[in-house]
Amino acid sequence: MITAAAQERENYLNASHGLKSWFLTKDHKRIGLLYLATITLFFFIGGAFATLIRVELLTPQGNLVSSETYNKLFTMHGVMMIFFFLIPSIPAVLGNFFLPIMIGARDLAFPKLNLLSWYLLVVGGMFSLYAMLAGGVDTGWTFYTPYSTTYSNGYVIATALGIFIAGFSSILTGLNFIVTIHRMRAPGMTWFRMPLFVWAHYATSLIQVLGTPVLAVTIVLLFLERVFHLGIFDPARGGDPVLFQHLFWFYSHPAVYIMVLPAMGVVSEVISTFSRKAIFGYGFVAFSSVSIAVLGFLVWGHHLFVSGQSLFAGMVFSFLSYFVAIPSAIKVFNWTATLYKGSISFQTPMLYALGFIGLFTMGGLTGLFVAALGIDMHVTDTYFVVAHFHYIMVGGAIMGYMSGLHYWWPKMTGRMYPEAWARLSALVIFLGFNLTFFPQFILGYLGMPRRYHLYPPEFQVLNVLSTAGASVLAVGYLMPMIYFIWSLRYGKVAPVNPWGATGLEWKTSSPPPVHNFDETPVVTHDAYDYASLMAEEVEVG
Amino acid sequence: MDRFQLFPVQASTLAPEVDHLLYFLLAVAVFFTLLIFGAIFYFAIRYRRRSENELPHVQHTGYTLEILWSVIPFGLTMVMFTWGASIYFTASKPPNNAIQIYAVGKQWMWKLEHAEGQREINELHIPIGTPVRLTMASEDVIHSFFVPAFRTKQDVVPGRYSTTWFTATKPGKYHLFCAEYCGTNHSGMGGWVYVMEPMDYQNWLSGGAVEGSMAESGKKLFEQLACNNCHKDDNSGRGPILVGLFGKQVQLAGGGSVKADEAYFRESILQPQAKIVYGFEPVMPTFQGLVTEEQLVQLVEYVKSLGPKPGTGPVDNGQKPVPEKSSTAGSTPANR
């Protein structure tokens, strides 16, 4: 009976049909799904490159691919994962879909710009992908000069142009979110009643709008230098190659927070829901997002401790880097404190969120190592750094993304996924991840440099462990892919509020109607007010 | 799969310092990891949902807690900062008694040259117990000189000299890596550092055919390139006198002064117009493209050999400085 009723009800998925209704849609929910399909494709392409890298590193000699190919593989892996998967991931899929609903809006402020953003990402992604597969790029995703401007023979400019294009997607999405949060909140949705997911996206959007243009400028300079030999970065013409690193990291360090802040937003929602308790220290968690966004702009120089910047600059950037650690620590402590005396249940989103806290804690704590000047001299450009940033970007950002995807999947699709399989996937990913990346910390401290095709034989055992972990991880990522698709047809029909969560998205039907709500909601409570939610349920039930 | 290890050997004076900081960081990291993991596991079991209708009490924000868990970690990070910065500071300041070796990175090899004239490729022989100062240049892209056993790493950026130093403490053979990605054979750009007992090092230095010390090679180049047409030993030349110049302050045309160090010599050869010495015409042509980085360091070593380290005060260029002609004079780092 419930099934029949749910199927009859008009929602954003069945309201219109045909390709045109999808490719020209202005509905933020449909655009969210377009993003989901796009970045899932990019994720598995980036993952395929990672697989080849890990298989190659099984042996020290380099007998699977040539050095040239290996260098292209890690470049393509980095470019695909960072610019075309991680940067858009949570904001463009889950943010797009849920940010308007969570503040009680009918759509984003600029629906057409939102659609344009998706097209820009697709065009940029395809452009870079084609350039990398057709000609290849071997500069690493960091494009350091003068290698990228003078010495590399690859399709550097074409690849960078794809990133340039996709950058506008990111800028427009951030702009859209900022305006939407400022202008389109439902009556009663004050700033401090907003879910922390929205706060996290507000902070993220600030970075996207303020940081991404610097990346665009940097790419333009790279183009001018490579094509017209202007001498901006070329020392033979009076330029400075290290200037490129400053410009690049001015965007690319804050970009790490574009990836991880939204994941923190997801985790705040999920921890609260599955503890049935308001987030401990709501205000501190909200403001820590904003302070991470601001402080994140002041620490780029910690990527240059051995690049020949001045002693004084090194000290200032190390000092400031430690400041970013504090708001991150505040979040972890507050999430943990939320569990205290909660009512904790262990559905899949919660398992992923707890996994996030564990891995992000380890990633964050190892960040203290690389921020210490004396340690960084030894570990920078080694596998220690590779392990550290994968703990943040995979252990953090992707665990958060998976948590959010499982949390909201019933709302997005109207279907439940198979819970047992999903819990298993969370476990497999957590274990596979640690087995892949923990050995890399040891490798890095031993001194194995990153981006090495050939390596000394004494590093082999740890590399084999890492590759073994990567295969477990690959299984872990394929599982959700299969059961999510399976659930679209065979999954149980999702109720309006399967988790007993607060938040406006759980008050509208699953999947939501075209305009999100049948009538504009009026907000009368703070976020995470489980007492009134349960009182309502008693009244209704 | 030989010599499987979990921790790198310590072979320099810096290595134990870096490792001690690592132990501190590890202790802090393990403590907080156990704290967070422990709390999560404990709360997750202790407060697991027992009935569908349970409703936990609302907790209000505890300001004391928030302040505590902000201030304590902040204090700890400041210890990390100070400790790390002091190591970095030491590692950035080569001691005065260091021996001088030059390194040139190019795709994809390290070329090293000792002041005495010994040249090596992808190998570096050094004595134990003596500070070694490396002045490094790159012929092409950015490279990075990395010896894990010494816990030291320094990018070598084209267009400038980069410096690093270390004092080896344990004889042996250690990996030398290029740590900054530099193109196709990046992972092949490395070799070995051989740390030797001082006697062995002296034997090694005196063995093998050598064309002459770096300063002597530099002197030949100086004549071949006709530098001596203008840079004479007395005031008759069109260029400044180079004798006794190294380490002095040089007065520049248009005000200001600059210390006559390796970087200044390098720049003056490649971009003579960048800094004009007070009282001279900007007539010197550039030698960009005419000399390689390896030749440059020989020229630099030659000019350094022309004079002692700074006595006192700035030298008034145009005035006649005290000439000192011995090719390895005074207390130049090259001369131990």
Coordinates of C-alpha atoms in Angstrom, one line a residue, chain A residues 67-68 71 74-75 138-140 144-147 151 235-238 240-242 245 273-278 280-284 304-311 314-316 318-319 322-323 325-326 329-330 332-334 336-347 354 357-359 361-362 365-366 368-369 372-382 384 430 442 444-462 499 530-531 534, chain B residues 1-9 14-15 18-19 21-22 25-30 32-33 35-37 39-40 43-45 47-63 65-67 69-71 73-75 77-78 80-81 83-89 91-93 107-108 139-142 144 146-160 162 175-190 192 271 288:
Chain A
S67 CA 58.9 5.5 -16.5
E68 CA 57.3 7.9 -19.0
N71 CA 54.8 9.6 -14.6
F74 CA 50.3 9.6 -11.3
T75 CA 49.7 12.9 -13.0
D138 CA 53.8 14.0 -17.0
T139 CA 54.2 17.1 -14.8
G140 CA 52.4 15.8 -11.8
Y144 CA 55.8 22.9 -11.2
T145 CA 57.8 25.3 -13.3
P146 CA 60.1 25.3 -15.1
Y147 CA 59.5 21.6 -15.9
Y151 CA 60.9 20.9 -20.4
P235 CA 65.2 32.2 -14.3
A236 CA 67.1 32.6 -17.6
R237 CA 64.7 35.5 -18.4
G238 CA 64.7 36.9 -14.9
D240 CA 61.3 32.9 -10.6
P241 CA 60.2 29.3 -10.7
V242 CA 59.3 29.3 -7.0
Q245 CA 54.7 27.4 -6.3
T273 CA 21.2 11.9 13.8
F274 CA 22.6 8.6 14.9
S275 CA 23.3 9.8 18.4
R276 CA 19.8 11.4 18.5
K277 CA 21.5 14.4 20.1
A278 CA 22.2 18.0 19.1
F280 CA 27.9 19.4 21.2
G281 CA 29.1 22.9 20.9
Y282 CA 27.1 23.8 17.8
G283 CA 28.5 27.3 17.7
F284 CA 32.0 26.2 18.0
L304 CA 57.8 25.4 0.4
F305 CA 59.9 24.7 3.4
V306 CA 62.8 23.3 1.4
S307 CA 62.1 25.3 -1.8
G308 CA 64.4 28.0 -0.9
Q309 CA 62.0 30.5 0.6
S310 CA 63.5 32.6 3.4
L311 CA 64.1 31.2 6.9
G314 CA 59.4 29.2 6.7
M315 CA 58.9 30.0 10.4
V316 CA 55.8 32.2 9.8
S318 CA 54.9 26.8 10.2
F319 CA 53.5 29.0 13.0
Y322 CA 49.5 25.2 13.6
F323 CA 46.6 27.6 14.0
A325 CA 45.0 22.5 13.6
I326 CA 43.0 24.0 16.4
A329 CA 40.7 19.6 16.8
I330 CA 37.7 21.4 18.2
V332 CA 36.8 16.2 16.5
F333 CA 36.4 16.8 20.2
N334 CA 32.9 18.1 19.8
T336 CA 33.2 12.8 20.2
A337 CA 31.5 14.6 23.0
T338 CA 28.2 14.4 21.1
L339 CA 28.3 10.7 21.4
Y340 CA 28.5 11.0 25.2
K341 CA 25.2 9.9 26.7
G342 CA 23.7 9.7 23.3
S343 CA 21.4 7.1 21.9
I344 CA 23.8 5.6 19.4
S345 CA 22.8 3.4 16.5
F346 CA 25.1 1.9 13.9
Q347 CA 23.6 2.2 10.5
L354 CA 32.9 7.2 12.7
I357 CA 36.6 10.8 12.6
G358 CA 39.2 8.1 13.1
L359 CA 41.0 8.6 9.8
T361 CA 42.2 12.3 13.3
M362 CA 45.2 10.4 12.1
L365 CA 47.7 14.6 13.7
T366 CA 50.3 13.7 11.0
L368 CA 51.3 18.4 12.8
F369 CA 54.4 16.4 11.8
A372 CA 57.0 21.1 12.0
L373 CA 59.9 22.6 10.1
G374 CA 62.5 20.2 11.4
I375 CA 60.5 17.1 10.4
D376 CA 59.2 18.5 7.1
M377 CA 62.8 18.9 5.8
H378 CA 63.0 15.1 6.0
V379 CA 59.6 14.0 5.0
T380 CA 58.5 16.5 2.4
D381 CA 58.2 15.0 -1.1
T382 CA 58.3 11.5 0.4
F384 CA 55.0 10.4 4.4
F430 CA 38.2 1.4 6.5
I442 CA 56.8 4.3 7.4
G444 CA 58.1 8.1 3.8
Y445 CA 60.1 8.3 7.0
L446 CA 62.5 5.7 5.7
G447 CA 63.0 8.2 2.8
M448 CA 61.2 6.8 -0.2
P449 CA 60.5 9.9 -2.4
R450 CA 57.1 10.3 -4.0
R451 CA 56.7 10.0 -7.7
Y452 CA 59.3 7.2 -7.9
H453 CA 58.8 4.6 -10.6
L454 CA 61.8 2.6 -9.5
Y455 CA 62.8 2.3 -5.8
P456 CA 65.4 0.6 -3.7
P457 CA 64.6 -3.1 -3.0
E458 CA 64.5 -2.6 0.8
F459 CA 61.2 -0.7 0.4
Q460 CA 59.4 -3.6 -1.3
V461 CA 57.7 -5.2 1.6
L462 CA 55.9 -2.0 2.6
W499 CA 16.7 7.6 10.4
Y530 CA 15.0 15.7 18.7
A531 CA 12.7 16.4 21.6
M534 CA 9.7 12.9 18.7
Chain B
M1 CA 64.1 -7.7 -0.6
D2 CA 67.3 -7.1 1.3
R3 CA 67.6 -5.2 4.6
F4 CA 63.9 -4.7 5.4
Q5 CA 63.7 -1.9 7.9
L6 CA 61.1 0.2 9.7
F7 CA 63.3 3.1 10.7
P8 CA 66.1 4.9 8.8
V9 CA 69.7 4.8 10.0
L14 CA 71.0 16.3 12.5
A15 CA 69.4 12.9 12.4
V18 CA 65.0 15.3 13.9
D19 CA 64.2 11.8 15.4
L21 CA 61.2 15.6 17.6
L22 CA 59.6 12.8 15.8
L25 CA 55.2 14.1 17.9
L26 CA 54.5 10.4 17.8
A27 CA 53.8 10.4 21.5
V28 CA 51.3 13.2 21.1
A29 CA 49.8 11.6 18.1
V30 CA 49.4 8.2 19.7
F32 CA 45.3 11.7 21.0
T33 CA 44.5 8.8 18.6
L35 CA 42.0 9.1 23.4
I36 CA 39.6 9.7 20.4
F37 CA 39.4 6.0 19.4
A39 CA 36.3 7.5 23.6
I40 CA 34.4 6.6 20.5
F43 CA 30.7 5.8 24.1
A44 CA 29.5 3.7 21.2
I45 CA 29.1 0.6 23.4
Y47 CA 25.4 4.5 25.0
R48 CA 24.2 2.3 22.2
R49 CA 20.5 2.7 21.4
R50 CA 18.5 0.3 23.6
S51 CA 15.0 1.2 22.6
E52 CA 13.6 3.1 19.7
N53 CA 12.0 5.7 21.8
E54 CA 14.9 6.8 23.9
L55 CA 15.6 10.5 23.9
P56 CA 18.9 11.6 25.4
H57 CA 19.0 14.7 27.5
V58 CA 20.1 17.9 25.7
Q59 CA 23.6 18.9 26.7
H60 CA 24.4 22.5 26.7
T61 CA 27.7 23.7 25.4
G62 CA 30.4 23.4 28.0
Y63 CA 32.6 26.4 27.7
L65 CA 35.6 22.0 27.9
E66 CA 35.7 24.0 24.7
I67 CA 38.4 26.2 26.1
W69 CA 40.4 21.4 24.3
S70 CA 41.4 24.4 22.4
V71 CA 44.1 25.7 24.7
P73 CA 46.3 21.4 21.9
F74 CA 47.4 24.9 21.1
G75 CA 50.1 24.8 23.8
T77 CA 51.5 22.7 18.9
M78 CA 53.5 25.7 20.0
M80 CA 56.1 21.5 18.1
F81 CA 56.6 24.8 16.3
W83 CA 61.2 22.7 18.5
G84 CA 60.8 22.3 14.7
A85 CA 61.9 25.8 14.0
S86 CA 65.1 25.5 16.1
I87 CA 66.1 22.4 14.1
Y88 CA 65.3 24.2 10.9
F89 CA 67.4 27.1 12.0
A91 CA 70.0 23.2 9.5
S92 CA 69.9 26.4 7.6
K93 CA 73.2 27.9 9.0
Q107 CA 68.2 15.7 -15.9
W108 CA 68.9 13.1 -14.5
E139 CA 71.1 23.2 -15.2
D140 CA 67.5 22.7 -16.0
V141 CA 64.5 22.1 -13.7
I142 CA 64.0 22.0 -9.9
S144 CA 66.1 18.3 -4.6
F146 CA 67.9 14.3 -0.3
V147 CA 69.9 12.0 1.9
P148 CA 67.4 10.2 4.2
A149 CA 70.2 9.0 6.6
F150 CA 71.1 12.6 7.2
R151 CA 67.5 13.8 7.4
T152 CA 68.3 16.6 5.1
K153 CA 66.7 17.8 2.0
Q154 CA 67.1 21.0 -0.1
D155 CA 65.5 21.9 -3.4
V156 CA 67.9 23.0 -6.1
V157 CA 66.2 25.7 -8.0
P158 CA 67.6 26.8 -11.4
G159 CA 68.8 30.4 -11.5
R160 CA 70.2 30.5 -8.0
S162 CA 70.9 26.6 -2.9
H175 CA 71.1 6.6 -0.5
L176 CA 71.1 9.9 -2.3
F177 CA 67.8 10.7 -3.9
C178 CA 66.3 13.5 -6.1
A179 CA 63.2 14.3 -4.1
E180 CA 61.6 16.9 -6.4
Y181 CA 59.9 15.5 -9.5
C182 CA 62.1 16.4 -12.5
G183 CA 60.8 14.4 -15.4
T184 CA 61.0 11.0 -17.0
N185 CA 63.9 9.4 -15.1
H186 CA 63.3 11.2 -11.9
S187 CA 63.4 8.0 -9.9
G188 CA 66.8 7.1 -11.4
M189 CA 68.4 10.4 -10.4
G190 CA 70.2 9.3 -7.4
W192 CA 75.2 7.0 -3.0
Q271 CA 73.3 39.3 -15.5
Q288 CA 74.4 33.6 -20.0

